[in-house]
Amino acid sequence: MKSLPKDYPLKTYHKRDIVFWEGDNAKSLYFIEKGSVKTYKSTESGKEFVTGIYGPGDFVGQISLLNSDKVYVENATVLEDAEMCAIPRKDFTKLIYGNSAVSQKFIGMISNNLMHLQEQLVDMAFASVRQRAAKALLELYDKHVIQDKPMGGIGIPREDFAGMIGTATETAIRTLSDFKDEGLIATDHGRRIIILNEKGLREVADF
């Protein structure tokens, strides 16, 4: 898995660059060497439902490459300047079908992605905004997208965080402010979220 991207050149992407659009021909799997990328679905009204935020060492687009329609099933855009390599679909599928270890790894990744989306949908229906926000923060913390120290991780735009938890930006900002007042999180000068009390967040998430 670690050697897979080494045969392909790195390309530099800048903040807000589009990696791929939903519905486009799914030509490549992307590996993130540096930076961060978000994937999302757009509604007819223009709202975004953020399906994932990914950083160094993550792959993006594997679900799309394996679906029968051969199109990207979501949008992907750059959150922070990134370096990524594109692995052509034919090379990826050849590796998947020819190497059982790699196949099992990607099947596991896809299963986790689908389980995560299912949990998001259940939370949208039954969990409070506070619970959804706490779960999202813990998920980002577990993936090292946000950290427990200043200048660590990446800055998450508040509208993207709102898209992760399915609420209005103003509501997401208000919830994060409440968490700051409660000593659960802080922010640094780059608007990066800092986890101060992981246990407290887990108690909110599980309430």
C-alpha positions in Angstrom: 0.0 0.0 0.0 2.8 2.4 0.9 4.6 1.7 -2.4 1.5 2.1 -4.5 1.8 5.9 -5.1 5.6 5.9 -5.6 5.2 5.0 -9.3 3.2 8.2 -10.1 4.3 11.8 -10.1 3.1 14.3 -7.5 1.1 17.2 -8.6 0.6 20.4 -6.5 -2.9 21.6 -5.8 -3.9 24.9 -4.2 -6.6 25.7 -1.7 -10.1 25.5 -3.3 -8.8 23.6 -6.4 -11.3 21.0 -7.6 -9.9 17.5 -7.6 -13.0 16.0 -9.3 -16.7 16.7 -9.7 -19.6 14.4 -9.0 -20.7 12.8 -12.3 -17.4 13.2 -14.0 -15.7 10.1 -15.5 -13.9 8.4 -12.7 -10.4 8.2 -14.2 -8.1 8.1 -11.2 -7.7 7.3 -7.5 -5.9 10.0 -5.6 -3.3 9.6 -2.9 -2.6 12.6 -0.6 1.1 13.2 0.2 0.6 16.6 1.8 -2.3 18.9 2.6 -6.0 18.1 3.0 -9.1 17.4 0.8 -12.8 17.4 1.6 -15.4 15.3 -0.2 -19.0 16.4 -0.3 -22.4 16.0 -2.0 -24.3 19.1 -3.1 -28.1 19.5 -2.9 -30.2 21.2 -5.5 -30.5 24.2 -3.2 -26.7 24.5 -3.1 -26.1 23.2 0.4 -23.1 20.9 1.0 -23.1 17.6 2.9 -19.5 16.9 3.8 -18.8 13.2 3.5 -15.2 13.3 4.6 -12.1 15.2 5.3 -8.8 13.6 4.4 -5.1 14.2 5.0 -1.6 12.9 4.3 -1.6 9.1 3.7 -5.3 8.9 2.7 -6.7 7.8 -0.6 -9.7 9.6 -2.2 -12.0 8.3 -4.9 -11.8 4.5 -4.4 -15.6 4.1 -4.0 -16.1 5.9 -7.3 -13.6 3.7 -9.2 -15.3 0.5 -8.1 -18.9 1.5 -8.9 -20.5 0.2 -12.1 -21.4 3.6 -13.5 -17.7 4.6 -13.6 -18.3 8.1 -12.5 -17.3 10.0 -9.3 -20.1 9.8 -6.8 -19.1 12.9 -4.9 -17.2 16.1 -5.3 -13.6 16.6 -4.0 -11.9 19.9 -3.4 -8.7 21.0 -1.7 -8.9 22.5 1.8 -5.2 23.2 2.3 -2.5 23.4 -0.4 -1.8 19.7 -1.3 0.5 17.4 -3.1 -1.2 14.4 -4.6 -0.6 11.7 -7.2 -3.3 10.3 -9.5 -3.3 6.5 -9.9 -5.1 5.6 -13.2 -8.3 3.5 -12.9 -6.9 0.7 -15.0 -3.8 0.4 -12.8 -5.9 0.5 -9.7 -8.3 -2.2 -10.8 -5.5 -4.4 -12.1 -3.9 -4.2 -8.7 -7.2 -4.8 -6.9 -8.0 -7.9 -8.9 -4.4 -9.2 -8.9 -3.4 -8.7 -5.3 -5.6 -10.2 -2.6 -3.9 -8.2 0.2 -4.5 -4.9 -1.5 -8.0 -5.9 -2.4 -8.8 -6.7 1.2 -7.3 -3.4 2.4 -9.4 -1.3 0.0 -12.6 -3.4 0.7 -12.0 -2.6 4.4 -11.5 1.1 3.6 -14.7 1.3 1.5 -16.7 -0.6 4.2 -15.5 1.9 6.8 -16.5 4.8 4.6 -20.0 3.4 4.0 -20.4 2.6 7.7 -19.4 6.2 8.5 -21.9 7.6 6.1 -24.6 5.4 7.6 -23.7 6.7 11.1 -23.9 10.2 9.8 -27.4 9.7 8.4 -28.6 8.1 11.7 -27.1 11.0 13.7 -28.8 13.5 11.4 -32.1 11.9 12.3 -31.7 11.3 16.0 -28.7 13.0 17.5 -28.6 16.6 18.8 -26.4 19.2 17.2 -24.1 19.1 20.3 -23.8 15.3 19.9 -23.1 15.6 16.2 -20.5 18.3 16.7 -18.7 16.4 19.4 -18.6 13.2 17.3 -17.3 15.2 14.3 -14.5 16.8 16.4 -13.5 13.4 17.8 -13.5 11.9 14.4 -11.2 14.7 13.1 -9.0 14.3 16.2 -8.7 10.5 15.7 -7.6 11.2 12.1 -5.1 13.8 13.3 -6.9 16.5 11.2 -7.2 18.5 14.4 -4.9 18.1 17.4 -4.5 18.9 21.1 -1.8 21.6 20.6 -1.7 25.0 18.9 -0.5 25.1 15.2 -1.2 21.4 14.9 -3.5 19.8 12.3 -5.4 22.0 9.8 -7.9 24.8 9.9 -11.4 23.6 9.2 -13.7 26.3 7.6 -16.8 26.6 9.8 -19.1 26.1 6.8 -17.4 22.8 6.1 -17.7 21.8 9.8 -21.4 22.7 9.5 -21.7 20.5 6.4 -20.2 17.6 8.4 -22.9 17.8 11.0 -25.8 18.8 8.9 -26.6 22.2 10.3 -26.5 25.9 9.5 -23.1 27.6 9.7 -24.3 30.0 12.4 -25.5 27.0 14.5 -22.1 25.2 14.1 -20.3 28.4 15.2 -22.5 28.8 18.2 -22.0 25.2 19.2 -18.2 25.5 18.9 -18.4 28.6 21.0 -20.3 26.7 23.7 -17.6 24.0 23.7 -15.0 26.7 24.1 -16.8 28.2 27.1 -17.1 24.7 28.6 -13.3 24.2 28.2 -13.7 21.3 25.8 -11.9 23.0 22.9 -9.9 26.2 22.0 -8.7 27.8 18.8 -5.3 29.2 17.8 -4.5 32.3 15.6 -5.0 30.2 12.4 -8.6 29.3 13.6 -7.4 25.7 14.1 -9.5 23.8 16.6 -7.5 22.5 19.6 -8.9 19.6 21.6 -8.6 20.4 25.4 -10.8 17.7 26.9 -11.3 14.6 24.9 -13.1 12.8 27.7 -15.5 15.6 28.0 -16.3 15.6 24.3 -16.9 11.8 24.4 -19.3 12.3 27.2 -21.2 14.9 25.1 -21.1 12.5 22.1 -22.4 9.6 24.1 -25.1 11.5 26.1 
